[in-house]
Each structure stands twice: as structure tokens, then as C-alpha cells.
PDB file of C-alpha atoms in Angstrom:
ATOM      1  CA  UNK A   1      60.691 125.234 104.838  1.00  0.00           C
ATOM      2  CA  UNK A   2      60.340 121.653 106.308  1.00  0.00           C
ATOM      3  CA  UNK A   3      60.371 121.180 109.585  1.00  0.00           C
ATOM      4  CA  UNK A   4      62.129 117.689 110.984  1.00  0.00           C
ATOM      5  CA  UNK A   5      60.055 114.818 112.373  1.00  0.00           C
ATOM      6  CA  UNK A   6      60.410 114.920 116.635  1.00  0.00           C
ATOM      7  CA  UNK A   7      60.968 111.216 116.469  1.00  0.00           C
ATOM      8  CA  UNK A   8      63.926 111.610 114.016  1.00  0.00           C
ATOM      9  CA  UNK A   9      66.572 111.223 116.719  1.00  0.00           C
ATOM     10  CA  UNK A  10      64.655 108.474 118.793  1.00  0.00           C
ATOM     11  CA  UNK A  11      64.724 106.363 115.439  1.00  0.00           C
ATOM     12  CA  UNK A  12      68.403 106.843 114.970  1.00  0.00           C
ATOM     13  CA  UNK A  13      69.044 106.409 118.601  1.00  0.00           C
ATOM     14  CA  UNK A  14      67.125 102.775 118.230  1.00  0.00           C
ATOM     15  CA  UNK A  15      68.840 102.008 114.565  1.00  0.00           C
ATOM     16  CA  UNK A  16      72.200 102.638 116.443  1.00  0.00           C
ATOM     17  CA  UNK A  17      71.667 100.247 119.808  1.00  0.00           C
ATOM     18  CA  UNK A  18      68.990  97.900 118.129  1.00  0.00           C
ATOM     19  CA  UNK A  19      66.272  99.034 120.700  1.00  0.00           C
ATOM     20  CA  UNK A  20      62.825  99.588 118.744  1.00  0.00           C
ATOM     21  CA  UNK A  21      59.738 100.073 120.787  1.00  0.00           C
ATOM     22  CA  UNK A  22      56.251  98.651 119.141  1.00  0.00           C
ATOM     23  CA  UNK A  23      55.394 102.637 119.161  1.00  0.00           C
ATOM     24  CA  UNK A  24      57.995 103.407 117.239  1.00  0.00           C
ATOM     25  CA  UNK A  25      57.882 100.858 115.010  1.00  0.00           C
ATOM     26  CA  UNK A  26      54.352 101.819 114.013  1.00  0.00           C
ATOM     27  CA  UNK A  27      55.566 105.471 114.078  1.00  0.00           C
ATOM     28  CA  UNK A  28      57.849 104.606 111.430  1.00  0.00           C
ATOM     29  CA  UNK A  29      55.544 103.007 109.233  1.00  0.00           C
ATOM     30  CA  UNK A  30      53.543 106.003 108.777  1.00  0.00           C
ATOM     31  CA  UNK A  31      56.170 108.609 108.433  1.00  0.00           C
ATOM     32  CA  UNK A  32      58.143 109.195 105.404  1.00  0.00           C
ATOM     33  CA  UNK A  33      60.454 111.561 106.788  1.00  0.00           C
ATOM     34  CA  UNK A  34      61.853 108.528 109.495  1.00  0.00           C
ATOM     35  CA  UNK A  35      61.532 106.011 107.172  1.00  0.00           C
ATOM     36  CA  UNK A  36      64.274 108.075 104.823  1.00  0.00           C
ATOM     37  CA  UNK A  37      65.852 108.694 108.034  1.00  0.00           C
ATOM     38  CA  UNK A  38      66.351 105.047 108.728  1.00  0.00           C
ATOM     39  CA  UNK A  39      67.403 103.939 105.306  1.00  0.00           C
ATOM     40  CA  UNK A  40      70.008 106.783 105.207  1.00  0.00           C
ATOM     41  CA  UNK A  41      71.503 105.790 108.550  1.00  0.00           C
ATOM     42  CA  UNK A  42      71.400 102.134 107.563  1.00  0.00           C
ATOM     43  CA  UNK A  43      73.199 103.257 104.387  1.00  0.00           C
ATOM     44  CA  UNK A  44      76.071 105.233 106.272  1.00  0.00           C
ATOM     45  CA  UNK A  45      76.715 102.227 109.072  1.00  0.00           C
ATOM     46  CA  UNK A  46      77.241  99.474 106.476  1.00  0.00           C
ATOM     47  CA  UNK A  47      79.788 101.935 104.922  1.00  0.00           C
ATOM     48  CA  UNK A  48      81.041 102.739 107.966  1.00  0.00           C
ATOM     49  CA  UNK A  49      81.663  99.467 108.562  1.00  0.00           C
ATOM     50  CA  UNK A  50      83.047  98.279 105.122  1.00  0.00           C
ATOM     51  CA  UNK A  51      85.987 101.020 105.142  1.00  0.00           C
ATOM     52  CA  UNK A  52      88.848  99.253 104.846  1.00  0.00           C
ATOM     53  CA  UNK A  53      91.251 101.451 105.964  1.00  0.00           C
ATOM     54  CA  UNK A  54      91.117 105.420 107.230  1.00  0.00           C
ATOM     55  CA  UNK A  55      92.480 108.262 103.748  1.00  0.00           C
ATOM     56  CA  UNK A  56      96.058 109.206 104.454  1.00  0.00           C
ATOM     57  CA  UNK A  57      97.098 112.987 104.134  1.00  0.00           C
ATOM     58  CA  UNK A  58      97.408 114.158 100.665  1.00  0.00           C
ATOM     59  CA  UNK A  59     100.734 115.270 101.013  1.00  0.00           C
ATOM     60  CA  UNK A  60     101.835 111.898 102.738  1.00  0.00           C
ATOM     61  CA  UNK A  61     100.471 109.735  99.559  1.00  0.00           C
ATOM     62  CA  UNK A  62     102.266 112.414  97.629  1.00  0.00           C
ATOM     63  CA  UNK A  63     105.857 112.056  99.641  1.00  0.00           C
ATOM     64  CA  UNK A  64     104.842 107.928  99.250  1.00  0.00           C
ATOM     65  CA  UNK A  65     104.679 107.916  95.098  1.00  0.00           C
ATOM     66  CA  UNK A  66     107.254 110.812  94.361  1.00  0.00           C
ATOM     67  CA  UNK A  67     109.605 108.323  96.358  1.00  0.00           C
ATOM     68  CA  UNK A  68     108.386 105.395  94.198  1.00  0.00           C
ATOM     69  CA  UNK A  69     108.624 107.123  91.172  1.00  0.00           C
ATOM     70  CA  UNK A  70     112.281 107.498  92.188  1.00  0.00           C
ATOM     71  CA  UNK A  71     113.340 104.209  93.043  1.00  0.00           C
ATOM     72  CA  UNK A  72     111.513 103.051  90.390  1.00  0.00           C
ATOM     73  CA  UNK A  73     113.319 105.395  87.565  1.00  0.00           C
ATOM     74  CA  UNK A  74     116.752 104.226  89.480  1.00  0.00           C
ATOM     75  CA  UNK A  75     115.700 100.742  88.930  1.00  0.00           C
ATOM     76  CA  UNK A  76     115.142 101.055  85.162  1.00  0.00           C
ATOM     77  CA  UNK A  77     118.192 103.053  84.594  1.00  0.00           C
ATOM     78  CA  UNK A  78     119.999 100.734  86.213  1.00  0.00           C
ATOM     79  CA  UNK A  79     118.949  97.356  83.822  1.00  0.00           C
ATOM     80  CA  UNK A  80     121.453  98.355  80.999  1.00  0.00           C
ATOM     81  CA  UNK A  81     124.224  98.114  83.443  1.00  0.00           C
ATOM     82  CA  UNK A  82     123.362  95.186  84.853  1.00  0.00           C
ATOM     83  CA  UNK A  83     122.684  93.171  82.056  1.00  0.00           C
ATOM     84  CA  UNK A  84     126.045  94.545  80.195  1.00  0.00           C
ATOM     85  CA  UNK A  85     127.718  92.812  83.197  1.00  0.00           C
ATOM     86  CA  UNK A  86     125.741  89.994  83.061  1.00  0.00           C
ATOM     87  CA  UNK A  87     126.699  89.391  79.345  1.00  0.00           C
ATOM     88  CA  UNK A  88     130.580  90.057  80.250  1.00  0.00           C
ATOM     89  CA  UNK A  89     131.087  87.557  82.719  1.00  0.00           C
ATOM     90  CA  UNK A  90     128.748  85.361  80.366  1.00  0.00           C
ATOM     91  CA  UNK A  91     131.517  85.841  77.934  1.00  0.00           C
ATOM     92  CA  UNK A  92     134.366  85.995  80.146  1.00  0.00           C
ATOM     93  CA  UNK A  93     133.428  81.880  81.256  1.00  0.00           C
ATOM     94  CA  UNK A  94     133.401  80.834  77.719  1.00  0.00           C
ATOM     95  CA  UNK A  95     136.527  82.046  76.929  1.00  0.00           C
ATOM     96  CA  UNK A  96     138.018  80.705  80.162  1.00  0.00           C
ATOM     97  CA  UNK A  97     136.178  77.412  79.489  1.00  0.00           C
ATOM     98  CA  UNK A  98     137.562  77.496  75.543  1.00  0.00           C
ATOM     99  CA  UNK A  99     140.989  78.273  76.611  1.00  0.00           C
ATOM    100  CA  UNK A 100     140.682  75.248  79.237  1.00  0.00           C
ATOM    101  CA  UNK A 101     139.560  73.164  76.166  1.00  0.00           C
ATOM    102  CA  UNK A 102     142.958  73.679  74.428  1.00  0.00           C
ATOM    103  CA  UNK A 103     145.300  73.664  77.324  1.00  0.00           C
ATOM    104  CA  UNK A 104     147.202  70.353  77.765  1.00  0.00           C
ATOM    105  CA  UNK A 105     145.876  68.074  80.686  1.00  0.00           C
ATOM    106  CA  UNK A 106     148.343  69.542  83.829  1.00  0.00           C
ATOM    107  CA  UNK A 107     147.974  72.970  82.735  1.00  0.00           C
ATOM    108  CA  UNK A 108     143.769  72.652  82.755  1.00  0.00           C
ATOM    109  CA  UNK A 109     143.899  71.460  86.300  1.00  0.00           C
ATOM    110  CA  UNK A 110     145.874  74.261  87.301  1.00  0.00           C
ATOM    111  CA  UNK A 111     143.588  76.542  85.116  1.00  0.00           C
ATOM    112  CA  UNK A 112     140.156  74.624  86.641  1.00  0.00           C
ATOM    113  CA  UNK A 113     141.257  75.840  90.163  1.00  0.00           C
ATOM    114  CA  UNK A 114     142.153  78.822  89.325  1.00  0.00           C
ATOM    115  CA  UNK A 115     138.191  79.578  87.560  1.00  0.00           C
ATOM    116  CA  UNK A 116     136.650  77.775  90.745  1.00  0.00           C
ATOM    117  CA  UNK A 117     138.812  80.331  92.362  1.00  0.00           C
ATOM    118  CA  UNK A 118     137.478  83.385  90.534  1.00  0.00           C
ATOM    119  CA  UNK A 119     134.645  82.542  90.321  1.00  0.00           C
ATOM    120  CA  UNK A 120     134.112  82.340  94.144  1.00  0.00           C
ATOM    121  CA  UNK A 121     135.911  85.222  94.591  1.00  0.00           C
ATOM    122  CA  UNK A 122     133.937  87.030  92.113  1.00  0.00           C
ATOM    123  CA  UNK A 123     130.412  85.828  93.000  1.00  0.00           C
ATOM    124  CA  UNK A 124     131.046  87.536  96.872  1.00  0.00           C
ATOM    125  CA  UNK A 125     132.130  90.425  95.137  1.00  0.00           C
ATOM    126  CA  UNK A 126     129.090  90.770  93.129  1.00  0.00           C
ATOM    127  CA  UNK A 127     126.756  89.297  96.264  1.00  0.00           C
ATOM    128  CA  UNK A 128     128.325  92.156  98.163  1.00  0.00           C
ATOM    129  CA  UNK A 129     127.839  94.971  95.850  1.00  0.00           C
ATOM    130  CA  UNK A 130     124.310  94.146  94.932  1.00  0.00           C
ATOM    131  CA  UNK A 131     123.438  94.042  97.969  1.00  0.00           C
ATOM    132  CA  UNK A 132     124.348  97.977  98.679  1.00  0.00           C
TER     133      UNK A 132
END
């Protein structure tokens, strides 16, 4: 079984406050066994110090994508709907406009105020509800 260097710790113990006596220094040129030492704790600072941020629990991250999955699944159900209303009020506007088109010139002024009308009233409907 190998047995530790006794300057191990003192090596670590300079690494860590920047403190290296010329005995040590030679020290650690001849042994292996402190020179590993150093490289190793070298190794683990610049880790330590390139973390970006600490590991959340498991079952947090798990709580965190299950709910993603969800809204995410709600979303995509949801784009059939929405674009089937999209396309009816699409449609609805034409016909208004077309029917505007053939009026005579009284009856599309009335008509005119009446879409600005709807329309107003319709976009703070659908501002309100899409906002839920």
C-alpha cells in the first residue's frame, strides 16, 4: 500500500493561498506524488471556478419539463383553433367588403361604420380572450 507524501497538504495549502516557499518549490520538483497532487488540485479549481451554475434537484428539473411538456402540448393543440378563427374572420371581411362593393353609395357609408364598428368591437374581444 502507498503511503501519502507529508508535504501533500502543505502543497495544497500553498496552491490554494498562492504562498510557495523556495523549499517547497524544490520539494515539488523531486516528488511525483506532489507534483500529481498539484496538477489535480489545479485541475479541480479551474472547474470549480468555470461552473456556471450549481445542479438543481432531480425531481425539481423533473416538475420544470413535465410542466413544459404541458404547456407546450396545450399550445399545439390549440393552433387548429386558432387558425380556423383566423381564416373565419379572414372570410367574414371579404364578404363584408364584397357586399360593401355592391351596396349603393348611402347604404356603404352606413355599412363602412358599421365594419369599423365591428371590427373594434371584435378586435377587444379577441385582445381580451387571448390574453386569458
Amino acid at each position: 500500500m502507498k503511503t501519502m507524501c507529508s508535504h501533500e497538504q502543505d502543497v495544497l495549502a500553498a496552491q490554494r493561498n498562492d504562498a510557495w516557499t523556495e523549499e517547497l518549490r524544490e520539494h515539488l520538483a523531486e516528488c511525483s506524488d506532489c507534483a500529481e497532487t498539484l496538477m489535480v488540485a489545479g485541475f479541480l479549481q479551474e472547474a470549480a471556478a468555470t461552473a456556471e451554475a450549481p445542479v438543481q434537484e432531480a425531481g425539481l428539473v423533473w416538475w420544470k419539463l413535465q410542466l413544459r411538456a404541458r404547456r407546450d402540448d396545450a399550445a399545439r393543440a390549440a393552433r387548429p383553433v386558432v387558425m380556423a378563427e383566423r381564416a373565419a374572420m379572414a372570410v367574414a371581411g371579404l364578404g363584408l367588403l364584397g357586399g360593401i362593393a355592391w351596396m349603393s353609395a348611402e347604404a356603404a357609408v352606413a355599412a363602412i361604420g358599421l365594419i369599423v364598428l365591428s371590427a373594434t368591437a371584435g378586435s377587444v374581444v379577441w385582445f381580451a380572450w387571448s390574453r386569458h
